[in-house]
Amino acid sequence: MVQNGGYFSLLIPLALFAATREGQELIGTPAPAFNLDHWVNSSRLELSDLKGKVLLVRWWTDTCELCAATAPALRKLQDEYGTKGFQVIGIFHPKPAGDWNLERVKRAAAHYQFTFPVADDGDWKALRRWWLNGADRDYTSVSFIVDKHGVIRYVHPGGEYHESNGASAHETRLASRSLSRPAC
């Protein structure tokens, strides 16, 4: 069991740096199902398979330089905290939508050295359910922190984050509390 001040002290500064607040309406809501059939580095997963873990769910693509810049941070988070109740889930969304080439996903995951589960969202149905959902968003690449009860606790819209990004101490304290308190 991860305690306050554990890996959240590293995780939250990585995720809480965005100046924009796009997606704030999703915080505190249950995370939607993945409903994705094609996975790399894992058999098919659903949120119910991951209950009890804190998740970083990251939509990315192989043609985005900002997504590429995120790869080292994703690997490091999974390597350092994967045995402590934390799981990175990568979700590949091709541009344009409609490409169901799983070999492309496998090549991209191997190129970025992703060993964590990666799903193919070839038609963007999961992306629409989780993020776009009729909203006018600036980015299709997006990251979510989902708590161990399946509730969205943070949204980072955009293509890039890495260790040199930081959050205010106040934001870090608030997020750490909300991630550790029991769901209602």
PDB file of C-alpha atoms in Angstrom:
ATOM      1  CA  MET A   1       0.000   0.000   0.000  1.00  0.00           C
ATOM      2  CA  VAL A   2       1.367   3.392  -0.965  1.00  0.00           C
ATOM      3  CA  GLN A   3       1.328   6.052   1.725  1.00  0.00           C
ATOM      4  CA  ASN A   4       1.075   9.846   1.425  1.00  0.00           C
ATOM      5  CA  GLY A   5       4.418  11.308   0.519  1.00  0.00           C
ATOM      6  CA  GLY A   6       5.434   8.124  -1.315  1.00  0.00           C
ATOM      7  CA  TYR A   7       5.532   8.029  -5.064  1.00  0.00           C
ATOM      8  CA  PHE A   8       2.801  10.644  -5.272  1.00  0.00           C
ATOM      9  CA  SER A   9       5.394  13.219  -4.282  1.00  0.00           C
ATOM     10  CA  LEU A  10       7.049  12.462  -7.642  1.00  0.00           C
ATOM     11  CA  LEU A  11       3.970  11.610  -9.678  1.00  0.00           C
ATOM     12  CA  ILE A  12       1.946  14.700  -8.905  1.00  0.00           C
ATOM     13  CA  PRO A  13       4.643  17.222  -9.893  1.00  0.00           C
ATOM     14  CA  LEU A  14       4.994  15.386 -13.198  1.00  0.00           C
ATOM     15  CA  ALA A  15       1.322  15.652 -13.959  1.00  0.00           C
ATOM     16  CA  LEU A  16       0.204  18.885 -12.360  1.00  0.00           C
ATOM     17  CA  PHE A  17       2.213  21.390 -14.344  1.00  0.00           C
ATOM     18  CA  ALA A  18      -0.271  22.303 -17.078  1.00  0.00           C
ATOM     19  CA  ALA A  19      -1.117  25.982 -17.168  1.00  0.00           C
ATOM     20  CA  THR A  20      -4.424  25.227 -18.843  1.00  0.00           C
ATOM     21  CA  ARG A  21      -7.347  23.849 -16.902  1.00  0.00           C
ATOM     22  CA  GLU A  22      -9.043  22.165 -19.841  1.00  0.00           C
ATOM     23  CA  GLY A  23     -10.770  18.982 -18.683  1.00  0.00           C
ATOM     24  CA  GLN A  24     -11.404  20.096 -15.105  1.00  0.00           C
ATOM     25  CA  GLU A  25     -15.054  19.093 -15.481  1.00  0.00           C
ATOM     26  CA  LEU A  26     -13.917  15.447 -15.597  1.00  0.00           C
ATOM     27  CA  ILE A  27     -12.172  15.472 -12.232  1.00  0.00           C
ATOM     28  CA  GLY A  28     -14.077  13.502  -9.619  1.00  0.00           C
ATOM     29  CA  THR A  29     -16.036  11.519 -12.200  1.00  0.00           C
ATOM     30  CA  PRO A  30     -15.783   7.750 -12.727  1.00  0.00           C
ATOM     31  CA  ALA A  31     -13.354   6.838 -15.483  1.00  0.00           C
ATOM     32  CA  PRO A  32     -15.120   5.335 -18.509  1.00  0.00           C
ATOM     33  CA  ALA A  33     -14.451   1.769 -19.634  1.00  0.00           C
ATOM     34  CA  PHE A  34     -11.654   1.181 -22.116  1.00  0.00           C
ATOM     35  CA  ASN A  35     -13.656  -1.236 -24.313  1.00  0.00           C
ATOM     36  CA  LEU A  36     -10.549  -1.823 -26.434  1.00  0.00           C
ATOM     37  CA  ASP A  37      -9.829  -5.248 -27.908  1.00  0.00           C
ATOM     38  CA  HIS A  38      -6.274  -4.922 -29.246  1.00  0.00           C
ATOM     39  CA  TRP A  39      -3.430  -4.710 -26.733  1.00  0.00           C
ATOM     40  CA  VAL A  40       0.364  -4.889 -26.809  1.00  0.00           C
ATOM     41  CA  ASN A  41       2.355  -6.092 -23.759  1.00  0.00           C
ATOM     42  CA  SER A  42      -0.859  -7.340 -22.135  1.00  0.00           C
ATOM     43  CA  SER A  43      -4.022  -9.270 -22.655  1.00  0.00           C
ATOM     44  CA  ARG A  44      -7.240  -7.223 -22.923  1.00  0.00           C
ATOM     45  CA  LEU A  45      -7.709  -4.974 -19.884  1.00  0.00           C
ATOM     46  CA  GLU A  46     -10.622  -3.115 -18.371  1.00  0.00           C
ATOM     47  CA  LEU A  47     -10.697  -0.733 -15.423  1.00  0.00           C
ATOM     48  CA  SER A  48     -12.244  -3.475 -13.294  1.00  0.00           C
ATOM     49  CA  ASP A  49      -9.025  -5.497 -13.820  1.00  0.00           C
ATOM     50  CA  LEU A  50      -7.022  -2.593 -12.391  1.00  0.00           C
ATOM     51  CA  LYS A  51      -9.079  -1.691  -9.298  1.00  0.00           C
ATOM     52  CA  GLY A  52      -6.827  -1.010  -6.355  1.00  0.00           C
ATOM     53  CA  LYS A  53      -4.116   0.546  -8.538  1.00  0.00           C
ATOM     54  CA  VAL A  54      -3.450   4.172  -9.298  1.00  0.00           C
ATOM     55  CA  LEU A  55      -3.353   4.611 -13.076  1.00  0.00           C
ATOM     56  CA  LEU A  56      -1.714   7.018 -15.445  1.00  0.00           C
ATOM     57  CA  VAL A  57      -3.717   6.598 -18.662  1.00  0.00           C
ATOM     58  CA  ARG A  58      -1.896   8.263 -21.550  1.00  0.00           C
ATOM     59  CA  TRP A  59      -3.231   8.707 -25.104  1.00  0.00           C
ATOM     60  CA  TRP A  60      -0.327   9.062 -27.542  1.00  0.00           C
ATOM     61  CA  THR A  61       0.599   8.585 -31.184  1.00  0.00           C
ATOM     62  CA  ASP A  62       3.746   7.832 -33.134  1.00  0.00           C
ATOM     63  CA  THR A  63       3.708  11.016 -35.214  1.00  0.00           C
ATOM     64  CA  CYS A  64       3.766  13.468 -32.305  1.00  0.00           C
ATOM     65  CA  GLU A  65       7.114  14.870 -31.147  1.00  0.00           C
ATOM     66  CA  LEU A  66       5.582  15.970 -27.857  1.00  0.00           C
ATOM     67  CA  CYS A  67       4.307  12.424 -27.240  1.00  0.00           C
ATOM     68  CA  ALA A  68       7.811  11.123 -27.952  1.00  0.00           C
ATOM     69  CA  ALA A  69       9.227  13.510 -25.349  1.00  0.00           C
ATOM     70  CA  THR A  70       6.878  11.970 -22.762  1.00  0.00           C
ATOM     71  CA  ALA A  71       8.144   8.411 -23.295  1.00  0.00           C
ATOM     72  CA  PRO A  72      11.098   8.548 -20.839  1.00  0.00           C
ATOM     73  CA  ALA A  73       8.884   9.824 -18.005  1.00  0.00           C
ATOM     74  CA  LEU A  74       6.289   7.104 -18.653  1.00  0.00           C
ATOM     75  CA  ARG A  75       8.946   4.390 -18.594  1.00  0.00           C
ATOM     76  CA  LYS A  76      10.509   5.779 -15.441  1.00  0.00           C
ATOM     77  CA  LEU A  77       7.194   5.997 -13.601  1.00  0.00           C
ATOM     78  CA  GLN A  78       6.309   2.416 -14.510  1.00  0.00           C
ATOM     79  CA  ASP A  79       9.775   1.114 -13.626  1.00  0.00           C
ATOM     80  CA  GLU A  80       9.947   2.870 -10.276  1.00  0.00           C
ATOM     81  CA  TYR A  81       6.361   2.481  -9.052  1.00  0.00           C
ATOM     82  CA  GLY A  82       4.886  -0.461 -10.947  1.00  0.00           C
ATOM     83  CA  THR A  83       5.450  -2.763  -7.977  1.00  0.00           C
ATOM     84  CA  LYS A  84       3.875  -0.263  -5.562  1.00  0.00           C
ATOM     85  CA  GLY A  85       0.289  -0.119  -6.812  1.00  0.00           C
ATOM     86  CA  PHE A  86       0.839   2.150  -9.821  1.00  0.00           C
ATOM     87  CA  GLN A  87       0.242   1.309 -13.494  1.00  0.00           C
ATOM     88  CA  VAL A  88       0.891   3.215 -16.704  1.00  0.00           C
ATOM     89  CA  ILE A  89      -1.601   2.418 -19.478  1.00  0.00           C
ATOM     90  CA  GLY A  90      -0.721   3.671 -22.932  1.00  0.00           C
ATOM     91  CA  ILE A  91      -3.464   4.124 -25.496  1.00  0.00           C
ATOM     92  CA  PHE A  92      -2.361   4.605 -29.080  1.00  0.00           C
ATOM     93  CA  HIS A  93      -4.590   6.822 -31.213  1.00  0.00           C
ATOM     94  CA  PRO A  94      -3.483   7.000 -34.837  1.00  0.00           C
ATOM     95  CA  LYS A  95      -3.747  10.188 -36.820  1.00  0.00           C
ATOM     96  CA  PRO A  96      -5.993  10.283 -38.655  1.00  0.00           C
ATOM     97  CA  ALA A  97      -8.458   7.977 -36.900  1.00  0.00           C
ATOM     98  CA  GLY A  98      -9.360   4.747 -38.639  1.00  0.00           C
ATOM     99  CA  ASP A  99      -5.988   2.967 -38.776  1.00  0.00           C
ATOM    100  CA  TRP A 100      -6.249  -0.423 -37.031  1.00  0.00           C
ATOM    101  CA  ASN A 101      -2.689  -1.535 -37.850  1.00  0.00           C
ATOM    102  CA  LEU A 102      -1.609  -3.349 -34.683  1.00  0.00           C
ATOM    103  CA  GLU A 103       1.863  -3.854 -36.159  1.00  0.00           C
ATOM    104  CA  ARG A 104       2.229  -0.058 -36.213  1.00  0.00           C
ATOM    105  CA  VAL A 105       1.330   0.047 -32.516  1.00  0.00           C
ATOM    106  CA  LYS A 106       3.791  -2.754 -31.731  1.00  0.00           C
ATOM    107  CA  ARG A 107       6.590  -0.964 -33.624  1.00  0.00           C
ATOM    108  CA  ALA A 108       5.872   2.340 -31.878  1.00  0.00           C
ATOM    109  CA  ALA A 109       5.703   0.740 -28.417  1.00  0.00           C
ATOM    110  CA  ALA A 110       8.974  -1.093 -29.079  1.00  0.00           C
ATOM    111  CA  HIS A 111      10.603   2.088 -30.416  1.00  0.00           C
ATOM    112  CA  TYR A 112       9.721   3.943 -27.190  1.00  0.00           C
ATOM    113  CA  GLN A 113      10.664   0.877 -25.104  1.00  0.00           C
ATOM    114  CA  PHE A 114       7.200   0.639 -23.549  1.00  0.00           C
ATOM    115  CA  THR A 115       6.810  -2.540 -21.512  1.00  0.00           C
ATOM    116  CA  PHE A 116       3.561  -1.449 -19.874  1.00  0.00           C
ATOM    117  CA  PRO A 117       0.180  -2.282 -21.466  1.00  0.00           C
ATOM    118  CA  VAL A 118      -0.643  -0.355 -24.650  1.00  0.00           C
ATOM    119  CA  ALA A 119      -4.052  -0.491 -26.343  1.00  0.00           C
ATOM    120  CA  ASP A 120      -4.961   0.419 -29.915  1.00  0.00           C
ATOM    121  CA  ASP A 121      -7.789   2.966 -30.117  1.00  0.00           C
ATOM    122  CA  GLY A 122      -7.838   2.923 -33.917  1.00  0.00           C
ATOM    123  CA  ASP A 123     -11.220   4.595 -34.333  1.00  0.00           C
ATOM    124  CA  TRP A 124     -10.860   6.921 -31.319  1.00  0.00           C
ATOM    125  CA  LYS A 125     -14.022   5.582 -29.645  1.00  0.00           C
ATOM    126  CA  ALA A 126     -12.313   5.366 -26.256  1.00  0.00           C
ATOM    127  CA  LEU A 127     -10.709   8.791 -26.764  1.00  0.00           C
ATOM    128  CA  ARG A 128     -14.141  10.248 -27.504  1.00  0.00           C
ATOM    129  CA  ARG A 129     -15.640   8.560 -24.422  1.00  0.00           C
ATOM    130  CA  TRP A 130     -12.858   9.705 -22.111  1.00  0.00           C
ATOM    131  CA  TRP A 131     -11.900  13.082 -23.545  1.00  0.00           C
ATOM    132  CA  LEU A 132     -13.399  14.500 -26.706  1.00  0.00           C
ATOM    133  CA  ASN A 133     -17.060  13.635 -26.039  1.00  0.00           C
ATOM    134  CA  GLY A 134     -18.376  16.523 -28.111  1.00  0.00           C
ATOM    135  CA  ALA A 135     -16.051  19.052 -26.469  1.00  0.00           C
ATOM    136  CA  ASP A 136     -13.876  21.402 -28.488  1.00  0.00           C
ATOM    137  CA  ARG A 137     -10.437  20.311 -27.243  1.00  0.00           C
ATOM    138  CA  ASP A 138      -7.071  21.718 -28.221  1.00  0.00           C
ATOM    139  CA  TYR A 139      -5.345  18.327 -28.010  1.00  0.00           C
ATOM    140  CA  THR A 140      -6.126  14.684 -28.700  1.00  0.00           C
ATOM    141  CA  SER A 141      -3.111  13.500 -26.708  1.00  0.00           C
ATOM    142  CA  VAL A 142      -4.117  13.565 -23.070  1.00  0.00           C
ATOM    143  CA  SER A 143      -3.193  12.022 -19.724  1.00  0.00           C
ATOM    144  CA  PHE A 144      -5.428  11.045 -16.820  1.00  0.00           C
ATOM    145  CA  ILE A 145      -4.613  10.050 -13.278  1.00  0.00           C
ATOM    146  CA  VAL A 146      -7.235   7.594 -12.057  1.00  0.00           C
ATOM    147  CA  ASP A 147      -7.316   6.667  -8.379  1.00  0.00           C
ATOM    148  CA  LYS A 148      -7.526   3.135  -6.997  1.00  0.00           C
ATOM    149  CA  HIS A 149     -11.328   3.401  -6.947  1.00  0.00           C
ATOM    150  CA  GLY A 150     -11.601   4.247 -10.660  1.00  0.00           C
ATOM    151  CA  VAL A 151     -12.199   7.987 -10.234  1.00  0.00           C
ATOM    152  CA  ILE A 152     -10.448  10.573 -12.413  1.00  0.00           C
ATOM    153  CA  ARG A 153      -8.299  12.764 -10.169  1.00  0.00           C
ATOM    154  CA  TYR A 154      -6.292  14.765 -12.688  1.00  0.00           C
ATOM    155  CA  VAL A 155      -6.367  15.585 -16.405  1.00  0.00           C
ATOM    156  CA  HIS A 156      -3.386  16.869 -18.355  1.00  0.00           C
ATOM    157  CA  PRO A 157      -4.416  17.963 -21.843  1.00  0.00           C
ATOM    158  CA  GLY A 158      -1.613  18.057 -24.327  1.00  0.00           C
ATOM    159  CA  GLY A 159       1.283  16.242 -25.747  1.00  0.00           C
ATOM    160  CA  GLU A 160       4.144  16.531 -23.277  1.00  0.00           C
ATOM    161  CA  TYR A 161       5.196  16.301 -19.683  1.00  0.00           C
ATOM    162  CA  HIS A 162       8.471  15.223 -18.130  1.00  0.00           C
ATOM    163  CA  GLU A 163      10.424  15.414 -14.921  1.00  0.00           C
ATOM    164  CA  SER A 164      11.558  19.003 -15.318  1.00  0.00           C
ATOM    165  CA  ASN A 165       7.949  20.197 -15.268  1.00  0.00           C
ATOM    166  CA  GLY A 166       6.654  21.109 -11.832  1.00  0.00           C
ATOM    167  CA  ALA A 167       3.539  22.027  -9.919  1.00  0.00           C
ATOM    168  CA  SER A 168       2.981  24.396  -7.098  1.00  0.00           C
ATOM    169  CA  ALA A 169       3.304  22.964  -3.615  1.00  0.00           C
ATOM    170  CA  HIS A 170      -0.373  23.783  -3.035  1.00  0.00           C
ATOM    171  CA  GLU A 171      -1.510  21.777  -6.101  1.00  0.00           C
ATOM    172  CA  THR A 172       0.686  18.864  -5.045  1.00  0.00           C
ATOM    173  CA  ARG A 173      -0.788  18.777  -1.533  1.00  0.00           C
ATOM    174  CA  LEU A 174      -4.353  18.973  -2.848  1.00  0.00           C
ATOM    175  CA  ALA A 175      -3.840  16.159  -5.350  1.00  0.00           C
ATOM    176  CA  SER A 176      -2.086  13.934  -2.815  1.00  0.00           C
ATOM    177  CA  ARG A 177      -5.001  14.276  -0.421  1.00  0.00           C
ATOM    178  CA  SER A 178      -7.616  13.558  -3.057  1.00  0.00           C
ATOM    179  CA  LEU A 179      -5.736  10.492  -4.295  1.00  0.00           C
ATOM    180  CA  SER A 180      -5.382   9.000  -0.841  1.00  0.00           C
ATOM    181  CA  ARG A 181      -8.838   9.594   0.633  1.00  0.00           C
ATOM    182  CA  PRO A 182     -11.454   6.851   0.329  1.00  0.00           C
ATOM    183  CA  ALA A 183     -14.110   7.179  -2.365  1.00  0.00           C
ATOM    184  CA  CYS A 184     -17.595   8.132  -1.184  1.00  0.00           C
TER     185      CYS A 184
END
